Short mmCIF file of C-alpha atoms in Angstrom, two decimals:
data_model
loop_
_atom_site.label_atom_id
_atom_site.label_comp_id
_atom_site.label_asym_id
_atom_site.label_seq_id
_atom_site.Cartn_x
_atom_site.Cartn_y
_atom_site.Cartn_z
CA MET A 17 -15.24 -13.93 70.11
CA ASN A 18 -18.48 -15.73 70.94
CA THR A 19 -20.89 -15.05 68.07
CA ALA A 20 -23.81 -17.08 69.37
CA ASN A 21 -27.25 -15.60 68.90
CA LEU A 22 -27.46 -13.22 71.84
CA LEU A 23 -31.16 -12.69 71.27
CA SER A 24 -31.97 -16.38 71.71
CA GLY A 25 -33.41 -16.09 75.22
CA ASP A 26 -35.51 -13.62 77.17
CA ARG A 27 -33.06 -13.77 80.06
CA LYS A 28 -30.52 -11.96 77.92
CA LEU A 29 -32.75 -8.97 77.25
CA HIS A 30 -34.18 -6.26 79.40
CA ALA A 31 -37.34 -7.50 81.07
CA ALA A 32 -39.59 -4.76 79.65
CA ALA A 33 -38.78 -5.65 76.06
CA ALA A 34 -39.25 -9.35 76.74
CA ARG A 35 -42.62 -8.76 78.38
CA TYR A 36 -44.32 -6.84 75.55
CA LEU A 37 -42.68 -8.16 72.39
CA THR A 38 -42.50 -11.58 70.78
CA ARG A 39 -39.12 -12.95 69.81
CA ALA A 40 -39.69 -12.10 66.14
CA GLN A 41 -40.77 -8.57 67.05
CA ARG A 42 -37.71 -8.08 69.28
CA ARG A 43 -35.51 -9.26 66.45
CA SER A 44 -37.07 -6.81 63.98
CA TRP A 45 -36.91 -3.90 66.41
CA ALA A 46 -33.29 -4.75 67.23
CA MET A 47 -32.42 -4.61 63.54
CA ILE A 48 -34.07 -1.21 63.23
CA LEU A 49 -32.30 -0.06 66.40
CA LEU A 50 -28.84 -0.89 65.03
CA ALA A 51 -29.66 1.05 61.85
CA LEU A 52 -30.82 3.96 64.00
CA ILE A 53 -27.66 3.94 66.11
CA VAL A 54 -25.33 4.16 63.13
CA SER A 55 -27.61 6.72 61.46
CA VAL A 56 -27.25 9.07 64.44
CA GLU A 57 -23.57 9.62 63.70
CA PHE A 58 -23.99 9.86 59.91
CA PHE A 59 -26.89 12.31 60.23
CA GLU A 60 -25.15 14.57 62.75
CA ASN A 61 -21.87 14.70 60.83
CA ILE A 62 -23.53 15.59 57.53
CA VAL A 63 -25.65 18.28 59.20
CA PHE A 64 -22.55 19.75 60.88
CA VAL A 65 -20.42 19.77 57.72
CA PHE A 66 -23.24 21.31 55.67
CA SER A 67 -23.81 24.02 58.32
CA ALA A 68 -20.13 24.64 59.12
CA SER A 69 -19.87 28.13 57.62
CA HIS A 70 -22.98 29.30 59.45
CA ILE A 71 -21.80 27.78 62.75
CA MET A 72 -18.45 29.48 62.23
CA GLY A 73 -20.21 32.81 61.85
CA GLY A 74 -22.34 32.11 64.91
CA ILE A 75 -19.35 31.77 67.23
CA ASP A 76 -17.43 34.51 65.38
CA ALA A 77 -14.49 32.23 64.52
CA ASP A 78 -12.13 32.48 61.60
CA GLN A 79 -11.40 29.50 59.35
CA ARG A 80 -8.13 28.66 61.09
CA SER A 81 -9.71 28.52 64.53
CA PHE A 82 -12.75 26.62 63.29
CA ALA A 83 -10.47 23.94 61.85
CA LEU A 84 -9.73 22.92 65.45
CA VAL A 85 -13.45 22.43 66.05
CA GLN A 86 -13.62 20.13 63.06
CA SER A 87 -10.54 18.22 64.21
CA ALA A 88 -11.80 17.79 67.78
CA TYR A 89 -14.56 15.40 66.73
CA ALA A 90 -12.16 13.27 64.67
CA ILE A 91 -9.68 13.01 67.55
CA GLY A 92 -12.36 11.98 70.05
CA SER A 93 -13.83 9.55 67.53
CA MET A 94 -10.53 7.82 66.79
CA LEU A 95 -9.74 7.47 70.49
CA MET A 96 -13.05 5.73 71.06
CA ILE A 97 -12.73 3.51 67.99
CA VAL A 98 -9.39 2.25 69.29
CA LYS A 99 -10.86 1.53 72.74
CA GLN A 100 -14.24 0.24 71.53
CA GLN A 101 -13.49 -3.50 71.68
CA TRP A 102 -12.10 -3.33 75.22
CA LEU A 103 -15.02 -1.27 76.51
CA ALA A 104 -17.61 -3.51 74.87
CA ARG A 105 -16.02 -6.61 76.40
CA GLN A 106 -15.65 -4.97 79.78
CA PHE A 107 -19.17 -3.57 80.19
CA GLY A 108 -21.29 -5.36 77.60
CA TYR A 109 -22.83 -3.73 74.56
CA ARG A 110 -26.04 -2.60 76.25
CA HIS A 111 -24.26 -0.62 78.95
CA TYR A 112 -21.49 0.55 76.64
CA LEU A 113 -23.73 1.87 73.86
CA THR A 114 -26.23 3.38 76.28
CA ALA A 115 -23.34 5.27 77.89
CA ALA A 116 -21.78 6.22 74.55
CA LEU A 117 -25.05 7.61 73.20
CA SER A 118 -25.61 9.49 76.46
CA VAL A 119 -22.16 11.07 76.15
CA PHE A 120 -22.98 11.96 72.55
CA ILE A 121 -26.21 13.65 73.64
CA ALA A 122 -24.36 15.56 76.38
CA GLY A 123 -21.83 16.78 73.82
CA THR A 124 -24.64 17.76 71.46
CA LEU A 125 -26.38 19.82 74.15
CA MET A 126 -23.05 21.48 75.00
CA ALA A 127 -22.52 22.32 71.32
CA ALA A 128 -26.01 23.82 71.04
CA SER A 129 -25.37 26.05 74.06
CA SER A 130 -21.85 27.08 73.05
CA THR A 131 -21.08 30.75 72.71
CA GLY A 132 -17.43 30.61 71.77
CA LEU A 133 -14.68 28.60 70.12
CA THR A 134 -13.36 26.85 73.24
CA GLU A 135 -16.79 25.64 74.30
CA LEU A 136 -17.67 24.33 70.85
CA THR A 137 -14.29 22.59 70.45
CA THR A 138 -14.77 20.83 73.79
CA ALA A 139 -18.34 19.88 72.87
CA ARG A 140 -17.28 18.43 69.53
CA PHE A 141 -14.56 16.37 71.22
CA ILE A 142 -17.18 14.96 73.63
CA GLN A 143 -19.48 14.25 70.72
CA GLY A 144 -16.63 12.38 69.03
CA VAL A 145 -15.98 10.30 72.13
CA GLY A 146 -19.66 9.38 72.33
CA GLY A 147 -20.30 8.87 68.63
CA GLY A 148 -16.97 7.58 67.39
CA ALA A 149 -17.59 3.86 67.77
CA LEU A 150 -21.32 3.78 66.99
CA PHE A 151 -20.66 2.60 63.44
CA THR A 152 -18.27 -0.16 64.50
CA SER A 153 -20.40 -1.34 67.42
CA SER A 154 -23.71 -1.47 65.57
CA ARG A 155 -22.18 -3.33 62.62
CA VAL A 156 -20.43 -5.86 64.85
CA LEU A 157 -23.66 -6.45 66.78
CA ILE A 158 -25.30 -7.75 63.61
CA LEU A 159 -22.84 -10.62 63.76
CA LEU A 160 -23.30 -11.13 67.49
CA MET A 161 -27.06 -10.78 67.85
CA PHE A 162 -28.43 -12.68 64.88
CA THR A 163 -28.08 -16.16 63.50
CA PRO A 164 -26.75 -16.55 59.92
CA GLU A 165 -30.28 -16.89 58.53
CA HIS A 166 -31.30 -13.48 59.93
CA ARG A 167 -28.10 -11.54 59.28
CA PRO A 168 -28.82 -10.65 55.61
CA ARG A 169 -32.05 -8.89 56.62
CA ALA A 170 -30.28 -7.08 59.45
CA GLN A 171 -27.54 -5.95 57.07
CA ARG A 172 -30.10 -4.67 54.56
CA ILE A 173 -31.89 -2.62 57.21
CA PHE A 174 -28.53 -1.36 58.48
CA ILE A 175 -27.44 -0.15 55.03
CA ILE A 176 -30.85 1.37 54.27
CA GLY A 177 -30.66 3.32 57.54
CA ILE A 178 -27.28 4.82 56.64
CA PHE A 179 -28.41 5.89 53.16
CA ALA A 180 -31.73 7.26 54.44
CA ALA A 181 -30.04 9.39 57.11
CA SER A 182 -27.45 10.63 54.62
CA ALA A 183 -30.19 11.61 52.18
CA MET A 184 -32.32 13.53 54.69
CA ALA A 185 -29.57 15.42 56.48
CA PRO A 186 -28.67 18.17 53.94
CA ALA A 187 -32.26 19.30 53.35
CA ILE A 188 -33.02 19.32 57.07
CA ALA A 189 -29.85 21.32 57.76
CA ALA A 190 -30.71 23.82 55.01
CA GLU A 191 -34.24 24.32 56.32
CA ILE A 192 -32.97 24.82 59.87
CA ILE A 193 -30.40 27.38 58.73
CA GLU A 194 -33.00 29.23 56.69
CA HIS A 195 -35.68 29.38 59.38
CA GLY A 196 -33.76 29.13 62.66
CA VAL A 197 -30.50 30.03 64.36
CA TRP A 198 -27.21 28.18 64.06
CA GLN A 199 -27.61 26.42 67.42
CA ASP A 200 -30.70 24.67 66.10
CA VAL A 201 -28.66 22.48 63.76
CA PHE A 202 -27.38 20.54 66.79
CA TYR A 203 -30.88 19.92 68.12
CA ALA A 204 -31.89 18.16 64.89
CA VAL A 205 -30.19 14.90 65.88
CA LEU A 206 -31.48 14.79 69.47
CA PRO A 207 -34.82 12.99 68.81
CA PHE A 208 -32.97 10.21 66.99
CA ALA A 209 -30.25 10.00 69.64
CA VAL A 210 -32.75 9.85 72.51
CA ALA A 211 -34.71 7.11 70.73
CA ALA A 212 -31.43 5.22 70.21
CA VAL A 213 -30.57 5.46 73.92
CA LEU A 214 -33.94 4.06 74.97
CA GLY A 215 -33.75 1.33 72.37
CA ALA A 216 -30.21 0.38 73.37
CA TRP A 217 -31.26 -0.03 77.00
CA LEU A 218 -34.37 -2.04 76.17
CA LEU A 219 -33.24 -4.19 73.25
CA LEU A 220 -29.50 -4.79 73.36
CA PRO A 221 -28.14 -7.88 75.09
CA ASN A 222 -26.76 -7.83 78.60
CA ALA A 223 -24.30 -10.57 77.77
CA ARG A 224 -20.68 -9.59 77.22
CA PRO A 225 -19.22 -10.79 73.92
CA GLY A 226 -15.96 -12.13 75.28
CA THR A 227 -13.36 -12.19 77.97
CA VAL A 228 -11.53 -8.97 78.76
CA HIS A 229 -7.78 -9.28 78.29
CA GLY A 230 -5.37 -6.88 79.88
CA LYS A 231 -5.86 -3.89 82.12
CA PRO A 232 -7.42 -0.59 81.05
CA LEU A 233 -4.00 0.99 80.56
CA LEU A 234 -4.16 4.65 79.58
CA GLY A 235 -0.60 4.76 78.25
CA PRO A 236 -1.22 3.22 74.80
CA LEU A 237 -4.48 5.15 74.43
CA LEU A 238 -2.79 8.47 75.23
CA TRP A 239 0.03 7.50 72.89
CA PHE A 240 -2.44 6.96 70.05
CA GLY A 241 -4.33 10.12 71.05
CA ALA A 242 -1.16 12.21 70.78
CA ALA A 243 -0.42 10.74 67.34
CA ALA A 244 -3.99 11.33 66.13
CA ALA A 245 -4.03 14.88 67.51
CA LEU A 246 -0.76 15.80 65.80
CA LEU A 247 -1.90 14.38 62.47
CA GLN A 248 -5.23 16.19 62.72
CA ILE A 249 -3.52 19.47 63.63
CA ALA A 250 -1.10 19.04 60.74
CA MET A 251 -3.95 18.53 58.28
CA SER A 252 -5.81 21.51 59.72
CA GLU A 253 -2.75 23.76 59.68
CA ALA A 254 -1.93 22.69 56.12
CA ARG A 255 -5.01 24.60 54.96
CA PHE A 256 -3.37 27.85 56.02
CA ASP A 257 0.39 27.30 56.24
CA LEU A 258 1.23 24.93 53.40
CA LEU A 259 2.00 27.77 51.00
CA SER A 260 3.43 30.36 53.41
CA HIS A 261 5.12 28.15 56.04
CA PRO A 262 5.22 24.61 54.61
CA ALA A 263 7.76 23.38 57.14
CA ARG A 264 5.39 23.88 60.08
CA PRO A 265 2.62 21.44 59.09
CA ALA A 266 5.22 19.08 57.64
CA LEU A 267 7.08 18.84 60.97
CA ILE A 268 3.83 18.37 62.91
CA ALA A 269 2.75 15.65 60.48
CA LEU A 270 6.16 13.96 60.74
CA ALA A 271 5.95 13.95 64.53
CA GLY A 272 2.43 12.48 64.37
CA ALA A 273 3.48 9.86 61.83
CA LEU A 274 6.45 8.79 63.97
CA LEU A 275 4.25 8.51 67.05
CA LEU A 276 1.69 6.51 65.08
CA ALA A 277 4.37 4.19 63.68
CA GLY A 278 5.69 3.64 67.19
CA PHE A 279 2.19 2.93 68.48
CA LEU A 280 1.49 0.41 65.70
CA ARG A 281 4.78 -1.34 66.37
CA HIS A 282 3.96 -1.46 70.08
CA GLN A 283 0.54 -2.94 69.31
CA TRP A 284 2.06 -5.53 66.98
CA ASN A 285 4.21 -6.88 69.80
CA GLN A 286 1.51 -6.90 72.50
CA GLN A 287 -0.34 -10.01 73.62
CA ALA A 288 -3.56 -8.03 74.26
CA PRO A 289 -3.35 -4.95 72.03
CA LEU A 290 -5.98 -2.28 71.44
CA LEU A 291 -5.67 -2.96 67.70
CA GLN A 292 -5.44 -6.60 66.64
CA LEU A 293 -3.08 -5.96 63.74
CA ARG A 294 -1.84 -9.54 63.46
CA ALA A 295 -5.35 -10.76 62.73
CA LEU A 296 -5.64 -8.40 59.76
CA ARG A 297 -2.73 -9.53 57.61
CA ASN A 298 -5.04 -11.06 55.03
CA PRO A 299 -4.05 -9.63 51.60
CA VAL A 300 -7.67 -9.49 50.39
CA TYR A 301 -8.64 -7.43 53.43
CA LEU A 302 -5.66 -5.09 53.01
CA THR A 303 -6.47 -4.57 49.33
CA GLY A 304 -10.07 -3.85 50.24
CA LEU A 305 -8.95 -1.37 52.88
CA ALA A 306 -6.91 0.48 50.24
CA LEU A 307 -9.95 0.60 47.94
CA TYR A 308 -12.07 1.83 50.85
CA PHE A 309 -9.55 4.64 51.40
CA MET A 310 -9.71 5.61 47.73
CA TYR A 311 -13.52 5.68 47.86
CA TYR A 312 -13.71 7.71 51.07
CA LEU A 313 -11.13 10.20 49.80
CA LEU A 314 -13.12 10.83 46.62
CA ASN A 315 -16.48 10.83 48.39
CA TYR A 316 -15.44 13.25 51.14
CA LEU A 317 -13.65 15.51 48.64
CA ASN A 318 -16.82 15.60 46.55
CA GLY A 319 -18.94 16.26 49.63
CA TYR A 320 -16.66 19.10 50.69
CA LEU A 321 -16.67 20.73 47.26
CA PHE A 322 -20.31 20.69 46.16
CA PRO A 323 -21.77 23.18 48.72
CA ILE A 324 -18.93 25.61 47.95
CA TYR A 325 -19.45 25.20 44.22
CA ALA A 326 -23.24 25.56 44.34
CA GLU A 327 -23.68 28.24 47.00
CA ARG A 328 -20.56 30.39 46.71
CA GLY A 329 -19.71 29.70 43.07
CA MET A 330 -23.09 29.55 41.35
CA GLY A 331 -24.88 31.74 43.89
CA LEU A 332 -27.69 29.28 44.66
CA PRO A 333 -29.69 29.78 47.90
CA ILE A 334 -28.74 27.57 50.83
CA GLN A 335 -32.14 25.85 50.78
CA THR A 336 -31.70 24.94 47.14
CA VAL A 337 -28.22 23.56 47.80
CA GLY A 338 -29.57 21.46 50.66
CA TRP A 339 -32.35 19.97 48.58
CA LEU A 340 -29.98 19.31 45.69
CA ASN A 341 -27.77 17.37 48.07
CA THR A 342 -30.80 15.50 49.33
CA PHE A 343 -31.77 14.67 45.74
CA ALA A 344 -28.36 13.03 45.24
CA GLY A 345 -28.90 11.17 48.52
CA ALA A 346 -32.36 10.06 47.37
CA VAL A 347 -30.82 8.64 44.19
CA SER A 348 -28.35 6.73 46.37
CA PHE A 349 -31.22 5.51 48.53
CA VAL A 350 -33.21 4.21 45.55
CA GLY A 351 -30.01 2.78 44.10
CA ILE A 352 -29.27 0.81 47.25
CA LEU A 353 -32.79 -0.63 47.28
CA VAL A 354 -32.33 -1.80 43.70
CA TYR A 355 -28.85 -3.15 44.47
CA LEU A 356 -29.98 -5.11 47.53
CA ARG A 357 -32.83 -6.64 45.55
CA ASN A 358 -30.51 -7.74 42.73
CA ALA A 359 -27.20 -8.28 44.57
CA ARG A 360 -27.12 -12.02 43.96
CA ARG A 361 -27.40 -11.52 40.22
CA LEU A 362 -24.56 -8.99 40.11
CA LYS A 363 -21.65 -11.39 39.88
CA ARG A 364 -19.11 -9.17 38.10
CA LYS A 365 -18.31 -6.74 40.89
CA LYS A 366 -15.18 -5.40 39.17
CA ILE A 367 -17.23 -4.09 36.24
CA LEU A 368 -19.76 -2.54 38.62
CA VAL A 369 -17.14 -0.75 40.73
CA THR A 370 -15.24 0.43 37.66
CA ALA A 371 -18.45 1.79 36.18
CA GLY A 372 -19.12 3.62 39.47
CA MET A 373 -15.74 5.32 39.27
CA LEU A 374 -16.31 6.34 35.67
CA ILE A 375 -19.78 7.67 36.49
CA LEU A 376 -18.20 9.91 39.13
CA ALA A 377 -15.67 11.11 36.54
CA VAL A 378 -18.50 12.02 34.14
CA ALA A 379 -20.43 13.78 36.91
CA ALA A 380 -17.37 15.79 37.93
CA TRP A 381 -16.71 16.74 34.31
CA ARG A 382 -20.31 17.95 33.90
CA PHE A 383 -19.95 20.13 37.00
CA SER A 384 -16.69 21.53 35.62
CA VAL A 385 -18.29 22.79 32.37
CA MET A 386 -21.51 24.15 33.86
CA PRO A 387 -22.17 27.77 32.76
CA PRO A 388 -22.27 30.28 35.62
CA ASP A 389 -25.88 31.26 34.93
CA ALA A 390 -27.16 27.69 34.78
CA PRO A 391 -30.37 27.04 36.76
CA ALA A 392 -30.41 24.61 39.66
CA GLY A 393 -32.17 22.03 37.52
CA ALA A 394 -29.14 21.80 35.23
CA LEU A 395 -27.20 20.19 38.10
CA ILE A 396 -29.65 17.31 38.53
CA PRO A 397 -28.17 14.85 35.97
CA ALA A 398 -24.68 15.18 37.45
CA LEU A 399 -26.09 14.89 40.98
CA ALA A 400 -27.92 11.71 39.99
CA MET A 401 -24.64 10.24 38.74
CA LYS A 402 -22.92 11.35 41.94
CA GLY A 403 -25.63 9.56 43.92
CA LEU A 404 -25.07 6.32 42.03
CA PHE A 405 -21.31 6.46 42.64
CA GLY A 406 -21.57 5.52 46.31
CA VAL A 407 -23.90 2.59 45.72
CA MET A 408 -21.88 1.14 42.86
CA VAL A 409 -18.53 1.44 44.60
CA VAL A 410 -18.67 1.19 48.39
CA ILE A 411 -21.28 -1.57 48.78
CA PRO A 412 -19.46 -4.09 46.54
CA ILE A 413 -16.12 -3.18 48.13
CA ALA A 414 -17.60 -3.70 51.60
CA GLY A 415 -18.83 -7.18 50.74
CA LEU A 416 -15.55 -8.20 49.12
CA THR A 417 -13.27 -6.76 51.81
CA PHE A 418 -14.71 -8.58 54.81
CA ARG A 419 -15.54 -11.91 53.21
CA SER A 420 -11.95 -13.03 53.83
CA LEU A 421 -12.13 -12.34 57.58
CA GLY A 422 -13.52 -14.90 59.96
CA GLU A 423 -16.07 -13.97 62.60
CA ASP A 424 -13.33 -13.69 65.22
CA SER A 425 -11.48 -11.05 63.16
CA PHE A 426 -14.48 -9.17 61.78
CA ALA A 427 -14.78 -6.73 64.69
CA HIS A 428 -11.08 -5.88 64.51
CA GLY A 429 -11.31 -5.42 60.75
CA TYR A 430 -14.26 -3.07 61.05
CA GLN A 431 -12.48 -1.15 63.82
CA SER A 432 -9.47 -0.53 61.57
CA LYS A 433 -11.67 0.33 58.60
CA ASN A 434 -13.51 3.03 60.56
CA LEU A 435 -10.23 4.48 61.81
CA MET A 436 -9.17 4.73 58.20
CA ARG A 437 -12.52 6.40 57.36
CA GLN A 438 -11.85 9.18 59.86
CA ILE A 439 -8.33 9.72 58.52
CA ALA A 440 -9.55 9.77 54.91
CA GLY A 441 -12.24 12.33 55.76
CA SER A 442 -9.76 14.63 57.47
CA LEU A 443 -7.26 14.24 54.66
CA ALA A 444 -9.89 15.00 52.02
CA SER A 445 -10.94 18.14 53.89
CA ALA A 446 -7.31 19.29 54.18
CA ILE A 447 -6.54 18.59 50.52
CA GLY A 448 -9.72 20.30 49.38
CA SER A 449 -9.08 23.37 51.52
CA VAL A 450 -5.47 23.78 50.44
CA LEU A 451 -6.14 23.32 46.73
CA MET A 452 -9.25 25.50 46.76
CA GLN A 453 -7.54 28.32 48.63
CA ASN A 454 -4.50 28.21 46.36
CA ARG A 455 -6.54 28.14 43.18
CA TRP A 456 -9.00 30.81 44.36
CA LEU A 457 -6.18 33.21 45.22
CA SER A 458 -4.56 32.65 41.84
CA VAL A 459 -7.79 33.13 39.87
CA HIS A 460 -8.88 36.10 41.99
CA SER A 461 -5.57 37.88 41.34
CA ALA A 462 -5.87 37.20 37.62
CA LEU A 463 -9.43 38.58 37.51
CA VAL A 464 -8.44 41.70 39.45
CA ASP A 465 -5.59 42.27 37.00
CA GLU A 466 -8.02 41.78 34.11
CA THR A 467 -10.40 44.46 35.47
CA GLY A 468 -7.41 46.79 35.78
CA ARG A 469 -6.37 46.19 32.19
CA ASN A 470 -9.93 46.89 31.03
CA ALA A 471 -10.40 50.00 33.12
CA ALA A 472 -12.81 51.65 30.70
CA THR A 473 -15.18 48.67 30.65
CA THR A 474 -14.95 48.32 34.42
CA ARG A 475 -15.67 52.01 34.93
CA GLN A 476 -18.67 51.80 32.61
CA TRP A 477 -20.03 48.82 34.56
CA LEU A 478 -19.57 50.63 37.89
CA GLU A 479 -21.31 53.74 36.56
CA HIS A 480 -24.24 51.64 35.40
CA ILE A 481 -24.62 50.08 38.87
CA GLU A 482 -24.21 53.45 40.59
CA ALA A 483 -26.91 54.97 38.38
CA ALA A 484 -29.30 52.13 39.20
CA LEU A 485 -28.65 52.49 42.95
CA THR A 486 -29.06 56.27 42.81
CA ALA A 487 -32.36 55.82 41.02
CA HIS A 488 -33.51 53.72 43.97
CA GLY A 489 -32.70 56.47 46.47
CA ALA A 490 -29.06 55.85 47.42
CA SER A 491 -26.73 58.83 47.82
CA ALA A 492 -23.83 59.24 45.41
CA GLY A 493 -21.27 58.12 48.01
CA GLU A 494 -23.35 55.14 49.12
CA ALA A 495 -24.00 54.12 45.52
CA SER A 496 -20.25 54.22 44.77
CA ARG A 497 -19.44 52.04 47.80
CA GLN A 498 -22.17 49.53 46.98
CA ALA A 499 -21.07 49.34 43.35
CA LEU A 500 -17.48 48.60 44.37
CA ALA A 501 -18.73 45.97 46.84
CA ALA A 502 -20.83 44.40 44.08
CA LEU A 503 -17.78 44.28 41.79
CA ASP A 504 -15.69 42.66 44.53
CA ASN A 505 -18.43 40.09 45.21
CA LEU A 506 -18.73 39.34 41.51
CA ILE A 507 -14.98 38.79 41.17
CA SER A 508 -14.88 36.61 44.30
CA ARG A 509 -17.80 34.51 43.12
CA GLN A 510 -16.34 34.11 39.65
CA ALA A 511 -12.99 33.10 41.15
CA MET A 512 -14.73 30.58 43.41
CA LEU A 513 -16.64 29.09 40.48
CA ILE A 514 -13.50 28.72 38.35
CA ALA A 515 -11.55 27.23 41.27
CA SER A 516 -14.40 24.79 41.95
CA GLU A 517 -14.54 23.76 38.31
CA ASP A 518 -10.79 23.11 38.36
CA MET A 519 -11.26 20.97 41.48
CA TYR A 520 -13.95 18.98 39.71
CA ARG A 521 -11.56 18.37 36.83
CA LEU A 522 -9.08 17.01 39.38
CA ILE A 523 -11.78 14.74 40.84
CA ALA A 524 -12.58 13.48 37.34
CA VAL A 525 -8.91 12.60 36.79
CA LEU A 526 -8.67 10.90 40.19
CA ALA A 527 -11.83 8.90 39.49
CA ILE A 528 -10.43 7.72 36.14
CA CYS A 529 -7.20 6.72 37.90
CA GLY A 530 -9.35 4.90 40.46
CA ALA A 531 -11.10 3.00 37.66
CA ILE A 532 -7.72 1.93 36.29
CA VAL A 533 -6.66 0.75 39.75
CA ILE A 534 -9.88 -1.27 40.06
CA LEU A 535 -9.34 -2.89 36.67
CA ALA A 536 -5.81 -3.87 37.70
CA GLN A 537 -7.04 -5.71 40.82
CA ARG A 538 -7.29 -9.46 40.64
CA ARG A 539 -7.14 -10.91 44.13
CA ILE A 540 -10.08 -9.08 45.73
CA PHE A 541 -12.36 -9.54 42.72
CA ALA A 542 -11.58 -13.23 42.30
CA SER A 543 -14.69 -15.38 42.40
#
C-alpha cells in the first residue's frame, strides 16, 4: 500500500477546497472530517440502541421480530467491512466514502419513514452497508493522508471525536424520545452525515491508495454474507429459543460457523483475498485482538444492561437515564483528554489496563448493591468509574495491538478488528438478553409465589391502593383492576431490578477474570 502523504499537492484535492484553504487549513479540516465520519456511525448506533424499545413500540413489533432489525445492520456492516479494501482501491477514498455516506443517509431516511418491521429491517441493512466501513476507512486514511509528523495530532482528533459523539448520543436520544416521536431519533444523525458527505467530497484525496487485485467476484462476498447472517440469526434466536428449543439456535450457529470456517480457509489460500489473513499472523496482533474482544464484550454488555437497570429496574425517567449515560460519556471524554496529554509518561500499560478492569468490577458491584429507592445521584460514582473503564482499557490496547503491524498490514488489521467488534457486540446483546430473560422469569416466579404465601399482607396492600384510588374518584371495579395492575408492575420491576443486579455481579466477576488475563500477558505488554 502506498502511504505517501496524499494531501501533499493541490492537484490531489478537489479544486474548491484547494482554492479557499491553505495547506495547513486543509490538513486541519481533513483531520476533523475523519473524526466526523467515524463519529457518524458511533452516534447513530448509540442513539438507536438507547431508543430501541421505543422504536419497537412505534412499529408495533415484538422482541423476537425486532431482533431481526438489530441483526440487519450488523450483517450489512460486516459485508461492507469485508469489501472495504477492494472498493477503496477500485474507486478511491473520496468517491467510495462519499457514496458510502450517501447510502447511509438513504438508509436513515428510509428508517425514519418506516411504518412496519419489513421496511425498518431493510432500512437498517442499507444503513449497515453505508456505515459499516466508516470506522475502518477513516482510521486507515490517517495513515494515508498525513506524514508521520502530523499523524499523532490526527489520531488525537480522531479519538476525541469518537468519545465526544458517544458522550452526546444518549442525552440527545432521551430528549428526542421525551419531546418527539420515535421516527425523530433517526433524523438526529442527518446533519452530521450530510456535513460528512460534503467534507468527503471536498477534502478527501482523489488518488487511489493501491492497485486493485482480482475481479469483483460476488461469490466469496455472498459466502461470507451467508455465514454472517446465520451467526446473527442464531444469536438473535438464542434470546428466545435457548431455553425452550436449544437445538434450533445451536444448529443455525453451527451452520454459520462451518460456512465461516470454509470462507476463512478459502481466503487463506487465495492470492487476492478479501481478508488478508496471512498478513495478520503476528502473535502480538492476535493477542491484542483477543483483548479487544474481551473489552468489547464487557463494554457492550454493560451498555446493554444499564438502561434496563436504570429505567425498568429503578424506575428512573428516560431523560434521567439518558443524561446519566451522557455523564459517564463525559467522564470518558475528560479521561481521554487527560490520557492523550500524559500518554508518553504512562509507560506501564499493563498496570493501567488491569486497573481499568478492576474499576469496572467495582462499578458493577456498586450497581449490584444499590437500594431500589436510591436517587439518580447515587449512581454517579459508579457511572464515573464506568466512564474511566473505556479510556484505561481500550486506548492502551489499541496502541499496543497495532504497533507490531507495518503500514502495509495496518488496513487489513483494522478491517479484521472491526469485524470482530461487530461480532462481539452481537454476542454481548445475545448473552445479555438470554441471561436477563432467564433470570427475570425465575425471580418473577419466586416473587409471585411469595405474594401467594403472604396472602393476608398482599390483600391488605391491595385494599390500601383500592381505597386511595376510590378516594380519587375511581369506581370499585376500576380501583380493583388498577390495584392489581400496580401489584403486577411492582413485581415485574422488582424482578427486573434483582435480575439486573445479578447481571452486574456477573460483569464484576468477568472483569476480575479479565484483570487476571491482563496480568498474565507478557508478549503484548513487553517494552
